[in-house]
PDB file of C-alpha atoms and ligand atoms in Angstrom:
ATOM      1  CA  MET A  29      13.379   4.000  12.916  1.00  0.00           C
ATOM      2  CA  ALA A  30      11.249   1.450  14.715  1.00  0.00           C
ATOM      3  CA  ALA A  31       9.843  -1.246  12.485  1.00  0.00           C
ATOM      4  CA  PRO A  32       6.186  -1.019  13.581  1.00  0.00           C
ATOM      5  CA  ALA A  33       6.030   2.672  12.702  1.00  0.00           C
ATOM      6  CA  ALA A  34       7.604   2.038   9.312  1.00  0.00           C
ATOM      7  CA  GLU A  35       5.133  -0.764   8.687  1.00  0.00           C
ATOM      8  CA  GLY A  36       2.115   1.300   9.573  1.00  0.00           C
ATOM      9  CA  ALA A  37       3.360   3.802   7.066  1.00  0.00           C
ATOM     10  CA  ALA A  38       2.789   1.477   4.117  1.00  0.00           C
ATOM     11  CA  ALA A  39      -0.957   1.273   4.680  1.00  0.00           C
ATOM     12  CA  VAL A  40      -1.141   5.028   5.132  1.00  0.00           C
ATOM     13  CA  ALA A  41       0.860   5.563   1.951  1.00  0.00           C
ATOM     14  CA  LEU A  42      -1.358   3.129   0.078  1.00  0.00           C
ATOM     15  CA  ARG A  43      -4.451   5.047   1.063  1.00  0.00           C
ATOM     16  CA  ALA A  44      -2.885   8.260  -0.179  1.00  0.00           C
ATOM     17  CA  VAL A  45      -1.915   6.626  -3.476  1.00  0.00           C
ATOM     18  CA  LEU A  46      -5.419   5.223  -3.961  1.00  0.00           C
ATOM     19  CA  ALA A  47      -6.901   8.651  -3.334  1.00  0.00           C
ATOM     20  CA  ARG A  48      -4.507  10.314  -5.766  1.00  0.00           C
ATOM     21  CA  ALA A  49      -5.151   7.619  -8.382  1.00  0.00           C
ATOM     22  CA  GLY A  50      -8.882   8.087  -7.914  1.00  0.00           C
ATOM     23  CA  ARG A  51      -8.727  11.820  -8.417  1.00  0.00           C
ATOM     24  CA  ALA A  52      -6.513  11.417 -11.493  1.00  0.00           C
ATOM     25  CA  ALA A  53      -9.014   8.971 -12.982  1.00  0.00           C
ATOM     26  CA  GLU A  54     -11.823  11.422 -12.364  1.00  0.00           C
ATOM     27  CA  ARG A  55      -9.822  14.162 -14.049  1.00  0.00           C
ATOM     28  CA  SER A  56      -9.634  11.858 -17.073  1.00  0.00           C
ATOM     29  CA  GLY A  57     -13.413  11.632 -17.081  1.00  0.00           C
ATOM     30  CA  ARG A  58     -13.497   8.090 -15.747  1.00  0.00           C
ATOM     31  CA  ALA A  59     -14.646   6.484 -12.531  1.00  0.00           C
ATOM     32  CA  ALA A  60     -12.342   6.807  -9.522  1.00  0.00           C
ATOM     33  CA  GLU A  61     -11.564   3.064  -9.666  1.00  0.00           C
ATOM     34  CA  ALA A  62     -10.674   3.133 -13.356  1.00  0.00           C
ATOM     35  CA  ALA A  63      -6.997   2.504 -12.746  1.00  0.00           C
ATOM     36  CA  ARG A  64      -5.904  -0.513 -10.760  1.00  0.00           C
ATOM     37  CA  VAL A  65      -3.081   0.086  -8.306  1.00  0.00           C
ATOM     38  CA  VAL A  66      -0.556  -2.732  -8.271  1.00  0.00           C
ATOM     39  CA  ALA A  67       1.495  -2.597  -5.069  1.00  0.00           C
ATOM     40  CA  VAL A  68       5.005  -3.520  -6.148  1.00  0.00           C
ATOM     41  CA  GLY A  69       6.678  -5.047  -3.111  1.00  0.00           C
ATOM     42  CA  LYS A  70       9.974  -6.187  -4.542  1.00  0.00           C
ATOM     43  CA  THR A  71      12.732  -6.344  -1.916  1.00  0.00           C
ATOM     44  CA  LYS A  72      10.178  -5.455   0.773  1.00  0.00           C
ATOM     45  CA  PRO A  73       9.336  -7.776   3.677  1.00  0.00           C
ATOM     46  CA  MET A  74       6.166  -9.816   3.950  1.00  0.00           C
ATOM     47  CA  SER A  75       5.149  -7.844   7.020  1.00  0.00           C
ATOM     48  CA  MET A  76       4.640  -4.784   4.829  1.00  0.00           C
ATOM     49  CA  LEU A  77       2.705  -6.701   2.189  1.00  0.00           C
ATOM     50  CA  ARG A  78       0.595  -8.263   4.909  1.00  0.00           C
ATOM     51  CA  GLN A  79      -0.149  -4.816   6.235  1.00  0.00           C
ATOM     52  CA  LEU A  80      -1.587  -3.788   2.871  1.00  0.00           C
ATOM     53  CA  TYR A  81      -3.522  -7.019   2.658  1.00  0.00           C
ATOM     54  CA  ASP A  82      -5.023  -6.357   6.064  1.00  0.00           C
ATOM     55  CA  ALA A  83      -5.938  -2.879   4.871  1.00  0.00           C
ATOM     56  CA  GLY A  84      -7.975  -4.537   2.121  1.00  0.00           C
ATOM     57  CA  HIS A  85      -5.552  -4.394  -0.786  1.00  0.00           C
ATOM     58  CA  ARG A  86      -5.498  -7.423  -3.064  1.00  0.00           C
ATOM     59  CA  CYS A  87      -3.347  -6.576  -6.035  1.00  0.00           C
ATOM     60  CA  PHE A  88       0.383  -7.127  -5.648  1.00  0.00           C
ATOM     61  CA  GLY A  89       3.250  -7.104  -8.105  1.00  0.00           C
ATOM     62  CA  GLU A  90       6.737  -8.560  -8.092  1.00  0.00           C
ATOM     63  CA  ASN A  91       9.382  -8.648 -10.733  1.00  0.00           C
ATOM     64  CA  TYR A  92      11.705 -11.418  -9.666  1.00  0.00           C
ATOM     65  CA  VAL A  93      10.449 -14.963 -10.133  1.00  0.00           C
ATOM     66  CA  GLN A  94      12.195 -16.269  -7.047  1.00  0.00           C
ATOM     67  CA  GLU A  95      10.730 -13.515  -4.925  1.00  0.00           C
ATOM     68  CA  ILE A  96       7.132 -13.934  -6.089  1.00  0.00           C
ATOM     69  CA  ILE A  97       7.410 -17.698  -5.617  1.00  0.00           C
ATOM     70  CA  THR A  98       8.565 -17.178  -2.058  1.00  0.00           C
ATOM     71  CA  LYS A  99       6.039 -14.500  -1.216  1.00  0.00           C
ATOM     72  CA  ALA A 100       2.840 -15.691  -2.885  1.00  0.00           C
ATOM     73  CA  PRO A 101       2.169 -18.679  -0.575  1.00  0.00           C
ATOM     74  CA  GLN A 102       2.505 -16.369   2.435  1.00  0.00           C
ATOM     75  CA  LEU A 103      -0.604 -14.379   1.593  1.00  0.00           C
ATOM     76  CA  PRO A 104      -4.148 -15.697   1.150  1.00  0.00           C
ATOM     77  CA  GLU A 105      -5.208 -16.973  -2.250  1.00  0.00           C
ATOM     78  CA  ASP A 106      -7.511 -14.089  -3.008  1.00  0.00           C
ATOM     79  CA  VAL A 107      -4.476 -11.957  -3.781  1.00  0.00           C
ATOM     80  CA  ARG A 108      -4.178 -11.164  -7.471  1.00  0.00           C
ATOM     81  CA  TRP A 109      -0.480 -11.365  -8.267  1.00  0.00           C
ATOM     82  CA  HIS A 110       1.091  -9.567 -11.184  1.00  0.00           C
ATOM     83  CA  PHE A 111       4.446 -10.560 -12.514  1.00  0.00           C
ATOM     84  CA  ILE A 112       5.975  -7.404 -13.933  1.00  0.00           C
ATOM     85  CA  GLY A 113       9.049  -7.110 -16.076  1.00  0.00           C
ATOM     86  CA  HIS A 114      11.040  -9.446 -18.252  1.00  0.00           C
ATOM     87  CA  LEU A 115      10.290 -13.123 -17.836  1.00  0.00           C
ATOM     88  CA  GLN A 116      12.661 -15.845 -19.018  1.00  0.00           C
ATOM     89  CA  SER A 117      11.095 -18.820 -20.766  1.00  0.00           C
ATOM     90  CA  ASN A 118      12.686 -21.346 -18.421  1.00  0.00           C
ATOM     91  CA  LYS A 119      10.973 -19.577 -15.499  1.00  0.00           C
ATOM     92  CA  VAL A 120       7.475 -19.749 -16.947  1.00  0.00           C
ATOM     93  CA  LYS A 121       6.609 -23.178 -15.639  1.00  0.00           C
ATOM     94  CA  PRO A 122       7.978 -22.695 -12.112  1.00  0.00           C
ATOM     95  CA  LEU A 123       6.188 -19.346 -11.908  1.00  0.00           C
ATOM     96  CA  LEU A 124       2.787 -20.642 -12.987  1.00  0.00           C
ATOM     97  CA  THR A 125       3.107 -23.780 -10.903  1.00  0.00           C
ATOM     98  CA  ALA A 126       4.116 -21.990  -7.727  1.00  0.00           C
ATOM     99  CA  VAL A 127       1.676 -19.094  -8.062  1.00  0.00           C
ATOM    100  CA  PRO A 128      -1.758 -20.481  -8.966  1.00  0.00           C
ATOM    101  CA  ASN A 129      -3.294 -17.097  -8.249  1.00  0.00           C
ATOM    102  CA  LEU A 130      -1.027 -15.327 -10.709  1.00  0.00           C
ATOM    103  CA  ASP A 131      -3.452 -12.959 -12.402  1.00  0.00           C
ATOM    104  CA  MET A 132      -1.373 -11.146 -14.951  1.00  0.00           C
ATOM    105  CA  VAL A 133       2.004 -11.131 -16.611  1.00  0.00           C
ATOM    106  CA  GLU A 134       2.963  -7.585 -17.463  1.00  0.00           C
ATOM    107  CA  GLY A 135       5.649  -7.506 -19.989  1.00  0.00           C
ATOM    108  CA  VAL A 136       5.463 -10.245 -22.596  1.00  0.00           C
ATOM    109  CA  ASP A 137       8.190  -9.009 -24.897  1.00  0.00           C
ATOM    110  CA  ASN A 138       8.544 -11.816 -27.411  1.00  0.00           C
ATOM    111  CA  GLU A 139       6.548 -14.540 -29.082  1.00  0.00           C
ATOM    112  CA  LYS A 140       8.514 -17.335 -27.498  1.00  0.00           C
ATOM    113  CA  ILE A 141       7.428 -16.263 -24.019  1.00  0.00           C
ATOM    114  CA  ALA A 142       3.832 -15.979 -25.212  1.00  0.00           C
ATOM    115  CA  ASN A 143       3.966 -19.552 -26.504  1.00  0.00           C
ATOM    116  CA  HIS A 144       5.563 -20.821 -23.306  1.00  0.00           C
ATOM    117  CA  LEU A 145       2.873 -19.148 -21.233  1.00  0.00           C
ATOM    118  CA  ASP A 146       0.164 -20.556 -23.460  1.00  0.00           C
ATOM    119  CA  ARG A 147       1.529 -24.093 -23.148  1.00  0.00           C
ATOM    120  CA  ALA A 148       1.978 -23.821 -19.387  1.00  0.00           C
ATOM    121  CA  VAL A 149      -1.576 -22.525 -18.910  1.00  0.00           C
ATOM    122  CA  ASN A 150      -2.921 -25.439 -20.934  1.00  0.00           C
ATOM    123  CA  ASN A 151      -0.762 -28.040 -19.239  1.00  0.00           C
ATOM    124  CA  LEU A 152      -1.725 -26.849 -15.797  1.00  0.00           C
ATOM    125  CA  GLY A 153      -5.375 -26.566 -16.761  1.00  0.00           C
ATOM    126  CA  ARG A 154      -5.576 -23.254 -14.972  1.00  0.00           C
ATOM    127  CA  GLU A 155      -7.835 -20.429 -15.980  1.00  0.00           C
ATOM    128  CA  PRO A 156      -6.550 -18.145 -18.724  1.00  0.00           C
ATOM    129  CA  LEU A 157      -3.767 -15.825 -17.717  1.00  0.00           C
ATOM    130  CA  LYS A 158      -3.975 -12.159 -18.539  1.00  0.00           C
ATOM    131  CA  VAL A 159      -0.956 -10.845 -20.328  1.00  0.00           C
ATOM    132  CA  LEU A 160       0.165  -7.417 -21.354  1.00  0.00           C
ATOM    133  CA  VAL A 161       2.459  -7.050 -24.293  1.00  0.00           C
ATOM    134  CA  GLN A 162       5.403  -4.764 -23.886  1.00  0.00           C
ATOM    135  CA  VAL A 163       5.497  -2.138 -26.566  1.00  0.00           C
ATOM    136  CA  ASN A 164       8.532  -0.258 -27.701  1.00  0.00           C
ATOM    137  CA  THR A 165       7.103   3.229 -27.963  1.00  0.00           C
ATOM    138  CA  SER A 166      10.280   4.692 -29.336  1.00  0.00           C
ATOM    139  CA  GLY A 167       9.826   2.658 -32.521  1.00  0.00           C
ATOM    140  CA  GLU A 168       6.861   2.061 -34.754  1.00  0.00           C
ATOM    141  CA  GLU A 169       6.152  -1.446 -33.665  1.00  0.00           C
ATOM    142  CA  CYS A 170       2.747  -2.278 -32.365  1.00  0.00           C
ATOM    143  CA  LEU A 171       1.863  -5.723 -31.122  1.00  0.00           C
ATOM    144  CA  MET A 172      -1.477  -7.380 -30.972  1.00  0.00           C
ATOM    145  CA  THR A 173      -2.511  -8.081 -27.431  1.00  0.00           C
ATOM    146  CA  ILE A 174      -5.093  -7.700 -24.755  1.00  0.00           C
ATOM    147  CA  GLY A 175      -3.088  -4.938 -23.168  1.00  0.00           C
ATOM    148  CA  MET A 176       0.092  -2.998 -23.285  1.00  0.00           C
ATOM    149  CA  LYS A 177       2.705  -1.688 -21.031  1.00  0.00           C
ATOM    150  CA  ASP A 178       5.713   0.501 -21.141  1.00  0.00           C
ATOM    151  CA  TYR A 179       8.502   1.169 -18.687  1.00  0.00           C
ATOM    152  CA  SER A 180      10.005   4.373 -19.944  1.00  0.00           C
ATOM    153  CA  SER A 181       7.524   6.916 -18.778  1.00  0.00           C
ATOM    154  CA  THR A 182       7.384  10.248 -20.492  1.00  0.00           C
ATOM    155  CA  PRO A 183       4.308  12.075 -21.721  1.00  0.00           C
ATOM    156  CA  GLU A 184       5.474  11.287 -25.253  1.00  0.00           C
ATOM    157  CA  ASN A 185       5.687   7.583 -24.499  1.00  0.00           C
ATOM    158  CA  PHE A 186       2.336   7.640 -22.770  1.00  0.00           C
ATOM    159  CA  LYS A 187       0.843   9.356 -25.777  1.00  0.00           C
ATOM    160  CA  ALA A 188       2.466   6.876 -28.157  1.00  0.00           C
ATOM    161  CA  LEU A 189       1.100   3.989 -26.133  1.00  0.00           C
ATOM    162  CA  VAL A 190      -2.391   5.462 -26.112  1.00  0.00           C
ATOM    163  CA  GLY A 191      -2.184   5.904 -29.883  1.00  0.00           C
ATOM    164  CA  CYS A 192      -1.029   2.330 -30.229  1.00  0.00           C
ATOM    165  CA  LYS A 193      -3.931   1.117 -28.129  1.00  0.00           C
ATOM    166  CA  ILE A 194      -6.421   2.955 -30.306  1.00  0.00           C
ATOM    167  CA  GLU A 195      -4.906   1.464 -33.458  1.00  0.00           C
ATOM    168  CA  VAL A 196      -4.913  -2.068 -32.096  1.00  0.00           C
ATOM    169  CA  CYS A 197      -8.479  -1.755 -30.842  1.00  0.00           C
ATOM    170  CA  LYS A 198      -9.567  -0.492 -34.230  1.00  0.00           C
ATOM    171  CA  ALA A 199      -7.758  -3.289 -36.037  1.00  0.00           C
ATOM    172  CA  LEU A 200      -9.202  -5.983 -33.784  1.00  0.00           C
ATOM    173  CA  GLY A 201     -12.623  -4.476 -33.304  1.00  0.00           C
ATOM    174  CA  ILE A 202     -12.209  -4.313 -29.527  1.00  0.00           C
ATOM    175  CA  PRO A 203     -13.886  -1.479 -27.585  1.00  0.00           C
ATOM    176  CA  THR A 204     -11.113   0.689 -26.151  1.00  0.00           C
ATOM    177  CA  GLU A 205     -12.684   0.562 -22.683  1.00  0.00           C
ATOM    178  CA  GLN A 206     -11.994  -3.167 -22.614  1.00  0.00           C
ATOM    179  CA  PHE A 207      -8.335  -2.748 -23.378  1.00  0.00           C
ATOM    180  CA  GLU A 208      -5.770  -2.512 -20.632  1.00  0.00           C
ATOM    181  CA  LEU A 209      -2.969  -0.012 -20.622  1.00  0.00           C
ATOM    182  CA  SER A 210      -0.312  -0.423 -17.955  1.00  0.00           C
ATOM    183  CA  MET A 211       1.649   2.778 -17.643  1.00  0.00           C
ATOM    184  CA  GLY A 212       2.711   4.810 -14.672  1.00  0.00           C
ATOM    185  CA  MET A 213       4.902   4.188 -11.661  1.00  0.00           C
ATOM    186  CA  SER A 214       5.576   6.039  -8.414  1.00  0.00           C
ATOM    187  CA  GLY A 215       6.847   9.188 -10.046  1.00  0.00           C
ATOM    188  CA  ASP A 216       4.314   9.638 -12.793  1.00  0.00           C
ATOM    189  CA  PHE A 217       1.212   7.593 -12.089  1.00  0.00           C
ATOM    190  CA  GLU A 218      -1.175  10.525 -11.918  1.00  0.00           C
ATOM    191  CA  LEU A 219      -0.133  11.813 -15.318  1.00  0.00           C
ATOM    192  CA  ALA A 220      -0.336   8.271 -16.702  1.00  0.00           C
ATOM    193  CA  ILE A 221      -3.855   7.832 -15.346  1.00  0.00           C
ATOM    194  CA  GLU A 222      -4.923  11.200 -16.686  1.00  0.00           C
ATOM    195  CA  MET A 223      -3.688   9.997 -20.057  1.00  0.00           C
ATOM    196  CA  GLY A 224      -5.684   6.785 -19.891  1.00  0.00           C
ATOM    197  CA  SER A 225      -3.732   4.200 -17.913  1.00  0.00           C
ATOM    198  CA  THR A 226      -5.817   1.387 -16.428  1.00  0.00           C
ATOM    199  CA  ASN A 227      -3.011  -0.145 -14.373  1.00  0.00           C
ATOM    200  CA  VAL A 228      -0.277   1.593 -12.408  1.00  0.00           C
ATOM    201  CA  ARG A 229       2.659  -0.151 -10.750  1.00  0.00           C
ATOM    202  CA  ILE A 230       3.570   1.567  -7.518  1.00  0.00           C
ATOM    203  CA  GLY A 231       6.538   0.524  -5.416  1.00  0.00           C
ATOM    204  CA  SER A 232       8.493   3.163  -3.548  1.00  0.00           C
ATOM    205  CA  THR A 233       5.643   5.605  -2.993  1.00  0.00           C
ATOM    206  CA  ILE A 234       3.876   2.901  -0.993  1.00  0.00           C
ATOM    207  CA  PHE A 235       6.743   0.939   0.520  1.00  0.00           C
ATOM    208  CA  GLY A 236       9.472   3.550   0.730  1.00  0.00           C
ATOM    209  CA  PRO A 237      12.716   3.565  -1.227  1.00  0.00           C
ATOM    210  CA  ARG A 238      14.249   0.218  -2.042  1.00  0.00           C
ATOM    211  CA  GLU A 239      17.596  -0.443  -0.473  1.00  0.00           C
ATOM    212  CA  TYR A 240      19.812  -2.141  -2.955  1.00  0.00           C
ATOM    213  CA  PRO A 241      22.778  -0.709  -4.762  1.00  0.00           C
ATOM    214  CA  ASN A 242      23.367  -2.949  -7.765  1.00  0.00           C
ATOM    215  CA  LYS A 243      20.828  -5.646  -7.647  1.00  0.00           C
ATOM    216  CA  LYS A 244      21.830  -9.115  -8.635  1.00  0.00           C
ATOM    217  CA  GLN A 245      18.730 -11.263  -8.362  1.00  0.00           C
ATOM    218  CA  ASN A 246      17.477 -14.470  -9.812  1.00  0.00           C
ATOM    219  CA  GLN A 247      14.855 -13.708 -12.390  1.00  0.00           C
TER     220      GLN A 247
HETATM  221  C1  LIG B 303       9.963  -1.725  -9.472  1.00  0.00           C
HETATM  222  C2  LIG B 303       9.042  -1.540 -10.590  1.00  0.00           C
HETATM  223  C3  LIG B 303       7.977  -0.635 -10.506  1.00  0.00           C
HETATM  224  C4  LIG B 303       7.722   0.244  -9.294  1.00  0.00           C
HETATM  225  O1  LIG B 303       8.628   1.282  -9.309  1.00  0.00           O
HETATM  226  P1  LIG B 303       8.463   2.553  -8.315  1.00  0.00           P
HETATM  227  O2  LIG B 303       9.119   3.639  -9.053  1.00  0.00           O
HETATM  228  O3  LIG B 303       9.138   2.187  -7.067  1.00  0.00           O
HETATM  229  O4  LIG B 303       7.026   2.780  -8.149  1.00  0.00           O
HETATM  230  C5  LIG B 303       7.131  -0.531 -11.597  1.00  0.00           C
HETATM  231  N1  LIG B 303       7.301  -1.265 -12.696  1.00  0.00           N
HETATM  232  C6  LIG B 303       8.312  -2.153 -12.813  1.00  0.00           C
HETATM  233  C7  LIG B 303       8.447  -2.942 -14.043  1.00  0.00           C
HETATM  234  C8  LIG B 303       9.208  -2.309 -11.772  1.00  0.00           C
HETATM  235  O5  LIG B 303      10.213  -3.195 -11.894  1.00  0.00           O
END
């Protein structure tokens, strides 16, 4: 298939995703913009990301440190980058240094990473970084945070995460509307939004299927 046609498709797909996300949010009794759509461009070329940028999209996600470091400088600084997935502590500094417009780290899964991020933010003197704590919804654990995320998406997990959010908000005295919940990907984002997600991570539905068999990438 010719590249230009395939590229045009990403912007079209994005528009469809935004519309679907908007309707799902309205079904949940919230405003159409209640759930942020993070365009997850991992393995996809800059030309496709640029196409979304030109269509007005500003929120992009990557989950390999090397890839986000390479891509971020190629788009204007008003992009809000999300790092999604597991982050190694020795990659915290390079990530924050190379991506000054990193907006959020989705997936802080241990205290050590939280401390590394905190130190790096202070050392760089950058504005505070938003983080979401990864919650294991199959267990009973609930972590204090400004947000939560979960990868394994089933209605049960979504429900568990929503319950966890309510508990944490109660414990910390935070209004639930101010609390982020990142759940939902290409296959289940509408359900996730209907159940209260404020942040969905959409890759293949926007960019098309990723073409790698057994990925071996630098994190
Ligand atoms: C790749 C990825 C996504 C996007 O997945 P799709 O199913 O392609 O939408 C979402 N979240 C994380 C953590 C990912 O690594």
